[in-house]
mmCIF file of C-alpha atoms in Angstrom:
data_model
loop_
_atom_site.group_PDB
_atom_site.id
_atom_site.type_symbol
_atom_site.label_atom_id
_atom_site.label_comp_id
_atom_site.label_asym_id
_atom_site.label_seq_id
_atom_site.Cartn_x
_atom_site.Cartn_y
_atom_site.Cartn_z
ATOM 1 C CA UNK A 1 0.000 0.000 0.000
ATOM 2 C CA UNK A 2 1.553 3.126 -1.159
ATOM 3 C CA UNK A 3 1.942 6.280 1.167
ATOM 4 C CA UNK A 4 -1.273 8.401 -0.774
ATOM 5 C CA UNK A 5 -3.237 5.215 -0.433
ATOM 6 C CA UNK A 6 -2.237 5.425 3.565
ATOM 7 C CA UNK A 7 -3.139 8.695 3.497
ATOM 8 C CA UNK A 8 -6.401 8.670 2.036
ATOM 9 C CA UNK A 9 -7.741 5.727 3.963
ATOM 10 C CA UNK A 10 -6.866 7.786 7.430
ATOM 11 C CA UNK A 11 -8.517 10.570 6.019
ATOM 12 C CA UNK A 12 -11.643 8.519 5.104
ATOM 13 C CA UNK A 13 -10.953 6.649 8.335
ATOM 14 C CA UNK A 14 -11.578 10.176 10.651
ATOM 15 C CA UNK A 15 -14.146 11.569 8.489
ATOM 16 C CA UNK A 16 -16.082 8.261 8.952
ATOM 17 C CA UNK A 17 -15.955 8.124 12.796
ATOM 18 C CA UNK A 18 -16.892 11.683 13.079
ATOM 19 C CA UNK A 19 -20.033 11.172 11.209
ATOM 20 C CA UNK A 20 -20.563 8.676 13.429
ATOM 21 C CA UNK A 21 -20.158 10.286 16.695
ATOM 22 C CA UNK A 22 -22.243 13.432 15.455
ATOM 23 C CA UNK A 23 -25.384 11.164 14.166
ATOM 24 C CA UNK A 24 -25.217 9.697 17.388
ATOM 25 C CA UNK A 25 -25.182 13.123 19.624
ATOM 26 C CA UNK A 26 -27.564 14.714 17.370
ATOM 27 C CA UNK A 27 -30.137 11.991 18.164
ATOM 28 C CA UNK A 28 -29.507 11.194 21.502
ATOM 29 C CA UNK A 29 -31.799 13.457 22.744
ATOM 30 C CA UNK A 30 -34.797 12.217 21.039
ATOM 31 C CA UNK A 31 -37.080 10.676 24.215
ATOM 32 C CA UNK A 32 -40.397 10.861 24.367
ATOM 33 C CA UNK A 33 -42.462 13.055 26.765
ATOM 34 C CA UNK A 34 -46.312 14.019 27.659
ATOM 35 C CA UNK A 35 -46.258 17.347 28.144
ATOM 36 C CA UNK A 36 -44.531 20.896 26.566
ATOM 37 C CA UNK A 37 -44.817 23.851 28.079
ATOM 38 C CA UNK A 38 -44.958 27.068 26.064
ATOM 39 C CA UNK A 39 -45.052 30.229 26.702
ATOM 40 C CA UNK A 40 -47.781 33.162 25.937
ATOM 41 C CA UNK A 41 -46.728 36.480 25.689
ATOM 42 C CA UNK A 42 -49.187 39.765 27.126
ATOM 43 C CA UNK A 43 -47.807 43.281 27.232
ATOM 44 C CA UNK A 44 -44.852 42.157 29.125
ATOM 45 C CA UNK A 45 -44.749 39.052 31.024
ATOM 46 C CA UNK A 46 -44.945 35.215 30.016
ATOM 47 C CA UNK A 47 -46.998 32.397 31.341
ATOM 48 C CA UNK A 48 -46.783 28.855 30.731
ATOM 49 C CA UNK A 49 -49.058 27.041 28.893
ATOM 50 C CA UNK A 50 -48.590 23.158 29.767
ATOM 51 C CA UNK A 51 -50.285 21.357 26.647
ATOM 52 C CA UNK A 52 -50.391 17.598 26.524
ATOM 53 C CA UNK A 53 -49.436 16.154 23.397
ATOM 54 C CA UNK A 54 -46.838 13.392 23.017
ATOM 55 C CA UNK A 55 -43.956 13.298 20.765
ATOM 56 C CA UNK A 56 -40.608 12.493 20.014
ATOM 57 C CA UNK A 57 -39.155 15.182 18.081
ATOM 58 C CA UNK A 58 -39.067 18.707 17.956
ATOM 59 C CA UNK A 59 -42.159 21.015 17.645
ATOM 60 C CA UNK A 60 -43.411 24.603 16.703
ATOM 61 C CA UNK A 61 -46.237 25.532 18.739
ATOM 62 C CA UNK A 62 -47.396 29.178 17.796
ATOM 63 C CA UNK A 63 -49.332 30.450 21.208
ATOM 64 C CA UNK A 64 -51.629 33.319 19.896
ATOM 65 C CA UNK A 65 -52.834 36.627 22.639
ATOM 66 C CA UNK A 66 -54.709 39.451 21.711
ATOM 67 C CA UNK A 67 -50.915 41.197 22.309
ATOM 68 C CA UNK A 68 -48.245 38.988 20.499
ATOM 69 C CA UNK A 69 -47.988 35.892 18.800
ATOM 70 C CA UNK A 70 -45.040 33.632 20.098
ATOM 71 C CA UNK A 71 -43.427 30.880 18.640
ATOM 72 C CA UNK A 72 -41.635 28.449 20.389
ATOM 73 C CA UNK A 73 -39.487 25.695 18.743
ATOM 74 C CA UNK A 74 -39.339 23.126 21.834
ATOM 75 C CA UNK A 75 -37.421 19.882 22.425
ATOM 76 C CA UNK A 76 -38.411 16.518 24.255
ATOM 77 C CA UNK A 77 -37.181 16.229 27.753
ATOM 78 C CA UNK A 78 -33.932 13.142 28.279
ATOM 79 C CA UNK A 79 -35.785 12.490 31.559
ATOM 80 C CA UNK A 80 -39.189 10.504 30.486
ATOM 81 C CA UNK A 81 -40.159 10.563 34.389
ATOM 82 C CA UNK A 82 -40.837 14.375 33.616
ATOM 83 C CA UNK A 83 -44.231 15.401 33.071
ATOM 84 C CA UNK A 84 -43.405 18.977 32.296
ATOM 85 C CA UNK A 85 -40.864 20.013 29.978
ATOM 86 C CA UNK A 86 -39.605 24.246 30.593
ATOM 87 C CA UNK A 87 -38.253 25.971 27.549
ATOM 88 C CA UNK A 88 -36.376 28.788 28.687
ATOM 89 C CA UNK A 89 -36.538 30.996 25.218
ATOM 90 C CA UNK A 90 -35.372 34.534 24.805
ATOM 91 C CA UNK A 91 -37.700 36.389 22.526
ATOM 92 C CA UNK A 92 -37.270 39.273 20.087
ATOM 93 C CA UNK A 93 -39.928 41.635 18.582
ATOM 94 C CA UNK A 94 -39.583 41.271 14.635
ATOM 95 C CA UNK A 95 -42.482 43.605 13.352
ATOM 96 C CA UNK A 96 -45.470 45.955 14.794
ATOM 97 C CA UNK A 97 -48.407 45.902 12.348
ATOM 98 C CA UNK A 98 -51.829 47.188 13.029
ATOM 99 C CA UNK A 99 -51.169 47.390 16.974
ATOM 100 C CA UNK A 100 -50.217 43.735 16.837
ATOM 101 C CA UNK A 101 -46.560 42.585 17.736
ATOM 102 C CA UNK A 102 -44.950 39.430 16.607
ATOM 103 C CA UNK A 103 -42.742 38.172 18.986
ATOM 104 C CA UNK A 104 -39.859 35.178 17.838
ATOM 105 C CA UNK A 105 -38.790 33.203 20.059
ATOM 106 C CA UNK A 106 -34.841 32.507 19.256
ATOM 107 C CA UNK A 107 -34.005 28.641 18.619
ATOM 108 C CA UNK A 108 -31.775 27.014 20.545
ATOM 109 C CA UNK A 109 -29.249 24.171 20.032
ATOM 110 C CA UNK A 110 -29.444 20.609 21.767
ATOM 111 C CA UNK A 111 -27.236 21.149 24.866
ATOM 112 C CA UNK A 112 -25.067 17.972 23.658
ATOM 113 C CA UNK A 113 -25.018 18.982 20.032
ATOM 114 C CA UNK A 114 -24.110 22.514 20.975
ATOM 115 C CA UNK A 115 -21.168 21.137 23.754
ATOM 116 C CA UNK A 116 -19.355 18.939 20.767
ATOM 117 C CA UNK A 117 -19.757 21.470 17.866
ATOM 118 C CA UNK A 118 -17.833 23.858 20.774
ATOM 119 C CA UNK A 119 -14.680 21.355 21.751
ATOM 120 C CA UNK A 120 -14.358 20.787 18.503
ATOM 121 C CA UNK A 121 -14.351 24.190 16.740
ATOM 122 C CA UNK A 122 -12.589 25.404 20.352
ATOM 123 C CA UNK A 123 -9.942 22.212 19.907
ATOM 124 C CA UNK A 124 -8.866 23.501 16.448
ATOM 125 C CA UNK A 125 -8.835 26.331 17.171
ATOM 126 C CA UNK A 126 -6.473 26.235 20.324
ATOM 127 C CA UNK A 127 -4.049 23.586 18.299
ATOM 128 C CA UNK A 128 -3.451 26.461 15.892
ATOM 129 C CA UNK A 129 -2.960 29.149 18.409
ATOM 130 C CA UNK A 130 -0.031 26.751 19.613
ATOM 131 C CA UNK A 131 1.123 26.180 16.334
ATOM 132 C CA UNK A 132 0.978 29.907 15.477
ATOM 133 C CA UNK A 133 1.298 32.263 18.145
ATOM 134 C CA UNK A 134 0.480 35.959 17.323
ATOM 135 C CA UNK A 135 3.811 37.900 17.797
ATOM 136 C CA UNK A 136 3.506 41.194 15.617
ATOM 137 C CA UNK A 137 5.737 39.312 12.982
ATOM 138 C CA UNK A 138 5.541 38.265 9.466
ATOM 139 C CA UNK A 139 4.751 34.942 10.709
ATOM 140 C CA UNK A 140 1.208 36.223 11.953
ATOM 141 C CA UNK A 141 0.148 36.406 8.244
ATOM 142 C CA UNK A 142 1.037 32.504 8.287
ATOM 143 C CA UNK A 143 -1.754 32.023 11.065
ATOM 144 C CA UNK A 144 -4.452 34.480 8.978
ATOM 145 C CA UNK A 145 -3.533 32.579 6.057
ATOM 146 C CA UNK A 146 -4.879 28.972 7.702
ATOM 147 C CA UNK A 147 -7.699 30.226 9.663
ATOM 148 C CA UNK A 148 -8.629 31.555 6.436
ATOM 149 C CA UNK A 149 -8.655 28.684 4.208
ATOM 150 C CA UNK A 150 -10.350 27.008 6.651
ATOM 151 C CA UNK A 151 -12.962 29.785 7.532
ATOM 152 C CA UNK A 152 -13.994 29.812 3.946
ATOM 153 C CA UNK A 153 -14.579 26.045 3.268
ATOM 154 C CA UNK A 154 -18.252 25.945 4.882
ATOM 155 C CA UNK A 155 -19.493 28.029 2.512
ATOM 156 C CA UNK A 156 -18.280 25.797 -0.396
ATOM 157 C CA UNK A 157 -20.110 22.656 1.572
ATOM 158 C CA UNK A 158 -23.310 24.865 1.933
ATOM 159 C CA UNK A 159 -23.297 25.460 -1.664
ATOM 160 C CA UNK A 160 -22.659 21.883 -2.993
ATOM 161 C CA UNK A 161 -25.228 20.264 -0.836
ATOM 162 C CA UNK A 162 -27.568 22.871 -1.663
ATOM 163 C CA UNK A 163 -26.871 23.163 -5.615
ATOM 164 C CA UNK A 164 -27.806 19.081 -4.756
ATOM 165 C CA UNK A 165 -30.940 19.848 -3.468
ATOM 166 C CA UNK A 166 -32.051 22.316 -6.029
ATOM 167 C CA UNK A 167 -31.343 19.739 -8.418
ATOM 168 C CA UNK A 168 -33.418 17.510 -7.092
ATOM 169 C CA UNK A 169 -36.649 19.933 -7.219
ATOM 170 C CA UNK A 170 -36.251 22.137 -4.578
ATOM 171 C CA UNK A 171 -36.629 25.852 -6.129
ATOM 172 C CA UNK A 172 -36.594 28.264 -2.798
ATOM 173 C CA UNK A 173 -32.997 28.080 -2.051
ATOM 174 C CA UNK A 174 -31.953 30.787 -4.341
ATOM 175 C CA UNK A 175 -31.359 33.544 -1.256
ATOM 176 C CA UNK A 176 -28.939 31.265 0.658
ATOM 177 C CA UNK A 177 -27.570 30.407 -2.062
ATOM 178 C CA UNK A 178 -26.255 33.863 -3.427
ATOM 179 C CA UNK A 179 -25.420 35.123 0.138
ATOM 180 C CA UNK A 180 -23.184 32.033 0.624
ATOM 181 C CA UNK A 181 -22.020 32.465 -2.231
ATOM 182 C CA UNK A 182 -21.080 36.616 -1.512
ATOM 183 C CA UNK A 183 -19.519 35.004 1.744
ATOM 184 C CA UNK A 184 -17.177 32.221 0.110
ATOM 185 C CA UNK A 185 -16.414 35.677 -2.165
ATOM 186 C CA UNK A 186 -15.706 37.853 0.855
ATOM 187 C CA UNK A 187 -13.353 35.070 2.149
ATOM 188 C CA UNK A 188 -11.529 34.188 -0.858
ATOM 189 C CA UNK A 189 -10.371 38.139 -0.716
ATOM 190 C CA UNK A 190 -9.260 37.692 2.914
ATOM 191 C CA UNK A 191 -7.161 34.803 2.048
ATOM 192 C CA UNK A 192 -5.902 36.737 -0.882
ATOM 193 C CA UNK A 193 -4.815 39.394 1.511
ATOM 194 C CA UNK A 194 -2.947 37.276 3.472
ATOM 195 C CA UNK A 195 -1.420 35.726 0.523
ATOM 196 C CA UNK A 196 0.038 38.851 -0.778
ATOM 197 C CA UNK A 197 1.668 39.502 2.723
ATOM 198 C CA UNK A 198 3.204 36.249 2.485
ATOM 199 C CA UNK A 199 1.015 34.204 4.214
ATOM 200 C CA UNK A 200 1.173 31.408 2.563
ATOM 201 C CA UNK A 201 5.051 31.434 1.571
ATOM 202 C CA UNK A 202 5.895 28.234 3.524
ATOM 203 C CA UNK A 203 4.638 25.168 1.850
ATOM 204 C CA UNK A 204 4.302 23.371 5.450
ATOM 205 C CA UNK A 205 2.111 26.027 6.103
ATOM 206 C CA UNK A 206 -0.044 25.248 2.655
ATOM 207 C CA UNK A 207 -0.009 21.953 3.281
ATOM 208 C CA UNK A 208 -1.438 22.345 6.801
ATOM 209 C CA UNK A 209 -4.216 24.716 5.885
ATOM 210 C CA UNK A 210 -4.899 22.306 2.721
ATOM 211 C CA UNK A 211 -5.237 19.254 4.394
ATOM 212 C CA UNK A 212 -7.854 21.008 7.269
ATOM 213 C CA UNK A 213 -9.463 22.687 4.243
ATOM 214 C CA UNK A 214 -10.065 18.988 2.351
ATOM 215 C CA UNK A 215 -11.220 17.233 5.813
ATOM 216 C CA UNK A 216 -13.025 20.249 7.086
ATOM 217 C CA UNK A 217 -14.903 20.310 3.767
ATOM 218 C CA UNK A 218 -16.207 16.958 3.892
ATOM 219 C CA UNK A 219 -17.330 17.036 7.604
ATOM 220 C CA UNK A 220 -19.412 19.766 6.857
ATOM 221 C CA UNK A 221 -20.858 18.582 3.888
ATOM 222 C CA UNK A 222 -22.013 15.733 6.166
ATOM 223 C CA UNK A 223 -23.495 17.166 9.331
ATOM 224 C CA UNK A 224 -25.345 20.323 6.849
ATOM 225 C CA UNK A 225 -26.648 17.096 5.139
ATOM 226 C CA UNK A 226 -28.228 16.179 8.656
ATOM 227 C CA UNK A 227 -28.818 19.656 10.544
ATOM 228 C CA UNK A 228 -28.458 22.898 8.467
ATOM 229 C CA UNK A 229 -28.653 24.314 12.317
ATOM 230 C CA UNK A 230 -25.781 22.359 13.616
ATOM 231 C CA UNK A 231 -23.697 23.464 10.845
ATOM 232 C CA UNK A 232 -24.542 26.829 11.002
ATOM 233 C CA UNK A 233 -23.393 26.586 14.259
ATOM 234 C CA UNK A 234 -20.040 24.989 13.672
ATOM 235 C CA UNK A 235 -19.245 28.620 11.476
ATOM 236 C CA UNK A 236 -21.146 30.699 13.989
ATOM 237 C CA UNK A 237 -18.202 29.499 16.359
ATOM 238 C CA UNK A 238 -15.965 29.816 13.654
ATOM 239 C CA UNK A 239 -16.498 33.553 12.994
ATOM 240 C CA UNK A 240 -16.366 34.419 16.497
ATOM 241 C CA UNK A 241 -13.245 32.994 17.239
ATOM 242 C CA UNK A 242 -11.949 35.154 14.362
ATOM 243 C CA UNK A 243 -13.752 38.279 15.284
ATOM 244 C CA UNK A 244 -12.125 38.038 18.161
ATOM 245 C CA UNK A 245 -8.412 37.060 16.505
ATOM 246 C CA UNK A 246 -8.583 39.811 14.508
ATOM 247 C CA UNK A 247 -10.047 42.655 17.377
ATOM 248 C CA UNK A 248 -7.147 41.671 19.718
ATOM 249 C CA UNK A 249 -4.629 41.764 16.849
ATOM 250 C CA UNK A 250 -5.518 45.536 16.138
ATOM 251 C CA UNK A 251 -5.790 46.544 19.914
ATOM 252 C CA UNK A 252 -2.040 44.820 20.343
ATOM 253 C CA UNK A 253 -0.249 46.137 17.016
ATOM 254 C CA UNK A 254 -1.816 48.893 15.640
ATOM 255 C CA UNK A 255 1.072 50.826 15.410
ATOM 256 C CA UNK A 256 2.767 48.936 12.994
ATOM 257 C CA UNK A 257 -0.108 48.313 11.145
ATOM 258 C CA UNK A 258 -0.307 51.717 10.763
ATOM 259 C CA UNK A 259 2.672 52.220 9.184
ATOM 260 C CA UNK A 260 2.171 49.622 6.574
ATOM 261 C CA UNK A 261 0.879 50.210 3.097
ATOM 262 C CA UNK A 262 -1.981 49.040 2.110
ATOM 263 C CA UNK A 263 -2.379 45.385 -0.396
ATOM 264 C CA UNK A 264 -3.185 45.979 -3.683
ATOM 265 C CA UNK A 265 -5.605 43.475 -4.023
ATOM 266 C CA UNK A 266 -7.458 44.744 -1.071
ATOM 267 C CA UNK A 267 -7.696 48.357 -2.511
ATOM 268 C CA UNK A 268 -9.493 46.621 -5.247
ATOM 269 C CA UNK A 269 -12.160 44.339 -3.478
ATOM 270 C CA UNK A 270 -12.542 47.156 -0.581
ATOM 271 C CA UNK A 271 -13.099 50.348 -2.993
ATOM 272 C CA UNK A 272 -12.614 49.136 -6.799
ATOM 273 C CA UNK A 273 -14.691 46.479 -7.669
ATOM 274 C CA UNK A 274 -18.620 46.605 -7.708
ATOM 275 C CA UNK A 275 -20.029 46.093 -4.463
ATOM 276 C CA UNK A 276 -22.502 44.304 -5.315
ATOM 277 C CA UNK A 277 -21.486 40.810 -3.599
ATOM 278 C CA UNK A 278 -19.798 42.745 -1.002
ATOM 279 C CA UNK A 279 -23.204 44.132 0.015
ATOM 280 C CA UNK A 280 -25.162 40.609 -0.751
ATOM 281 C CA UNK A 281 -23.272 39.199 2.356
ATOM 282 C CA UNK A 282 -23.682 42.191 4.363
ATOM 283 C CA UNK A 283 -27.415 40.618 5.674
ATOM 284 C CA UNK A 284 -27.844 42.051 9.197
ATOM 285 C CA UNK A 285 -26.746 45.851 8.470
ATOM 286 C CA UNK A 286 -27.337 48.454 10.676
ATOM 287 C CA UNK A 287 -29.749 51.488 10.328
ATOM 288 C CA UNK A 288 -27.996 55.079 9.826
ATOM 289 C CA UNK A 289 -30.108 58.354 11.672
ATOM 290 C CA UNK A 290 -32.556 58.372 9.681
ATOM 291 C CA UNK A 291 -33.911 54.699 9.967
ATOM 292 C CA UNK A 292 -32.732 53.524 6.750
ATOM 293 C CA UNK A 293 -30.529 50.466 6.301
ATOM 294 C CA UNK A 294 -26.719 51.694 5.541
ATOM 295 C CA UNK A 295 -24.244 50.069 3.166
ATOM 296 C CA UNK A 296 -20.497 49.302 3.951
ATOM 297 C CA UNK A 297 -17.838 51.826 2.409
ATOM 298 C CA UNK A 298 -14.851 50.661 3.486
ATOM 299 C CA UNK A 299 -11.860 53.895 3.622
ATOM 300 C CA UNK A 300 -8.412 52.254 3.293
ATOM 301 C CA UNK A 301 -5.578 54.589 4.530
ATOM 302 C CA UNK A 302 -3.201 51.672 6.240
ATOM 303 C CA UNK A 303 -2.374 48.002 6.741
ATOM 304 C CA UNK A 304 -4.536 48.915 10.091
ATOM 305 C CA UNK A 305 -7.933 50.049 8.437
ATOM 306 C CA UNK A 306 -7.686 46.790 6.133
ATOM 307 C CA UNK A 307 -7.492 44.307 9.273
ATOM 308 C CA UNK A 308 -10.595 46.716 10.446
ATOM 309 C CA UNK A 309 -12.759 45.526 7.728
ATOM 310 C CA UNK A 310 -11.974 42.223 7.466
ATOM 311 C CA UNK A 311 -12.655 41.702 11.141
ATOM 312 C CA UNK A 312 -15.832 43.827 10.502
ATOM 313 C CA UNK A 313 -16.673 41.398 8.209
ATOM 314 C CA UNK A 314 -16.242 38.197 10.063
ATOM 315 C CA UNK A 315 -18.888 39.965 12.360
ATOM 316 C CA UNK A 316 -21.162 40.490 9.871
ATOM 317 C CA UNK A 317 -20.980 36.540 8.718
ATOM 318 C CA UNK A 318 -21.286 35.902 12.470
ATOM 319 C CA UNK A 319 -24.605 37.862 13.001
ATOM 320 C CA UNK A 320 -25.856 36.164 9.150
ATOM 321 C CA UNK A 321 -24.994 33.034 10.947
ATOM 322 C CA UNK A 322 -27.129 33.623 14.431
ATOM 323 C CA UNK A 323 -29.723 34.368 12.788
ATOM 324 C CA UNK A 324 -29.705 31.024 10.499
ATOM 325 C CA UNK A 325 -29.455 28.635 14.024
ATOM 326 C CA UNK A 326 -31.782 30.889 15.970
ATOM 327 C CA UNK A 327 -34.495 31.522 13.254
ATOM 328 C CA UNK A 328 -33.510 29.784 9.956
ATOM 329 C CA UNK A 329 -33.665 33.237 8.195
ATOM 330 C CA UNK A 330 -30.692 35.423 7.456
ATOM 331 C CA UNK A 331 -33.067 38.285 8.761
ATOM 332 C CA UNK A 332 -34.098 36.651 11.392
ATOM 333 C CA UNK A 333 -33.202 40.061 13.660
ATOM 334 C CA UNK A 334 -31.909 43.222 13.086
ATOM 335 C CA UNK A 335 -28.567 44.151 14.092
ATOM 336 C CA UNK A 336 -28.327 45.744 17.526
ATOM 337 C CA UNK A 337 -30.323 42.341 18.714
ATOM 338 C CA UNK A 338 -28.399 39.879 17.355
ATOM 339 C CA UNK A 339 -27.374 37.246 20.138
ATOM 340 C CA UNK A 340 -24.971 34.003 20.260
ATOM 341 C CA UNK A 341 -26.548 30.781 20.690
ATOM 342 C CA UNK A 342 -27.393 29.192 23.772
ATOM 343 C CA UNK A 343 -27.604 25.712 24.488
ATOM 344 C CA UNK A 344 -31.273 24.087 24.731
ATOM 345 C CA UNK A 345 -31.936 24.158 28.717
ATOM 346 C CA UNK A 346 -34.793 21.856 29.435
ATOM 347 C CA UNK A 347 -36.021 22.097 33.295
ATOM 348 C CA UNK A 348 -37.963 18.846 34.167
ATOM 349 C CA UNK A 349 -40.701 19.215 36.837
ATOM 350 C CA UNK A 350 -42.927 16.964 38.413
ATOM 351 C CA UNK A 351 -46.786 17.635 38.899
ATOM 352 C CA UNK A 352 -49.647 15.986 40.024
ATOM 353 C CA UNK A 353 -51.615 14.659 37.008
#
């Protein structure tokens, strides 16, 4: 058996038993219970509502007031002693029409789904601080340069199972599909970045980003194929981690980022080219003085202002991404209540049938 043979059976190997250690967390939680308890909304408060009706999966129960409408996406309880199950949900107002408000309740993840999907984006993650510590040197372009090959890869696995999925009759994917699409686009130009700064001028360092790029790829492809909210939720994590890479990389050498020239190539994406796909990603903006939704006009002066945008940007796929766990919609809220996701807590309580 030759070496690339060895190679690809480990690959296939790992990929195989993490596909089968996520199928098994993502249904271990599905027990059966008697009761739900949702939750009504009027003026200010919530009540629970404890409604009998057995099942072993996850349900929407829309609970109608004269006030608000609130929708609830609830879980089954592990314990199938309990006879009450307690959602805690966080809600958000999306729209006031005709004196009615709608109130959304934001979706959260299965506390044992959301736990994995966080030691294992937090386990990369940490292995390549180690392996790349930020020191204000050249080789800190090397570490942007692998968190963004990797960063961008999602966005190709969206796209391929989705582009499946269209294929196969499905005709109301088209928004996803172009934001993704701006967002793979946004990355690719953050990796170029890097690339001109000399990023990627080690081939260890290629060949380290490449080979998390090609495994990455195909876990993705598999768990979006089983919960579009579990992989949205492997990127959410993803994006934070480089929000926050990026913030305390300004705050600790801006400086000498400020003395640097800025890329060519970002000159062109930033202020160039058509902003049309720059904007298309851009799906949680904020609203300027007078109300209106503003767009993105990035002013490059420095090295310093470039890293600005791009970890402006990483926010912006961040809140894109929230809002796709929380309320499958890339709209789902409007920027200044955007939130992280919180695991699923389920509070089982007895009571006297």
């Amino acid at each position: 058996m030759t070496t690339t043979t060895m190679t690809r059976h480990s690959t296939l190997c790992a990929l195989w038993n993490l596909f089968i250690s996520y199928s098994f967390l993502n249904s271990a939680h599905a027990f059966q219970v008697s009761h739900h308890t949702a939750f009504t909304a009027t003026h200010e408060s919530y009540a629970p509502v404890t409604l009998r009706r057995p099942t072993t999966g996850h349900v929407q129960l829309p609970v109608t007031t004269s006030r608000r409408v609130v929708l609830l996406s609830l879980s089954p309880s592990r314990d199938e002693s309990a006879t009450t199950a307690v959602v805690v949900a966080s809600a958000a107002t999306t729209s006031v029409e005709g004196g009615t408000t709608t109130v959304v309740a934001a979706r959260k993840m299965d506390e044992l789904v959301f736990t994995f999907n966080k030691v294992v984006i937090d386990t990369v993650y940490n292995l390549i601080c180690l392996v790349y510590p930020v020191t204000g040197g050249d080789r800190d372009y090397a570490r942007f340069f692998v968190l963004e090959t990797v960063a961008r890869v999602p966005y190709f696995a969206y796209l391929s199972v989705l582009h499946l999925r269209e294929t196969f009759g499905e005709r109301h994917l088209g928004d996803k599909m172009r934001t993704h699409y701006a967002e793979a686009d946004n990355e690719l130009h953050h990796l170029l970045i890097m690339e001109s700064l000399g990023g990627n001028a080690s081939p260890i360092d290629r060949f380290i980003a490449q080979t998390m790029a090609f495994a990455y790829y195909w876990y993705v492809v598999v768990i979006y194929f089983i919960s579009e909210q579990a992989a949205y939720h492997l990127s959410e994590l993803i994006e934070d981690h480089a929000y926050e890479t990026y913030d305390n990389f300004l705050t600790e050498h801006a400086d000498m980022l400020k003395s640097k020239p800025v890329p060519e190539i970002a000159y062109k994406y930033y202020v160039q080219d058509n902003p049309f796909l720059f904007d298309l990603f851009c799906t949680v903006k904020e609203r300027d003085a007078q109300g209106n939704f503003s767009n993105r006009r990035p002013q490059l002066e420095s090295l310093y202002d470039v890293f600005v945008n791009i970890r402006d940007d990483e926010k912006e796929h961040w809140k894109t991404l929230c809002n796709l766990v929380q309320y499958d919609d890339m709209n789902g809220v409007e920027n200044d209540k955007v939130q992280p996701t919180e695991p699923l807590i389920v509070a089982a309580a007895s009571s006297s049938s």
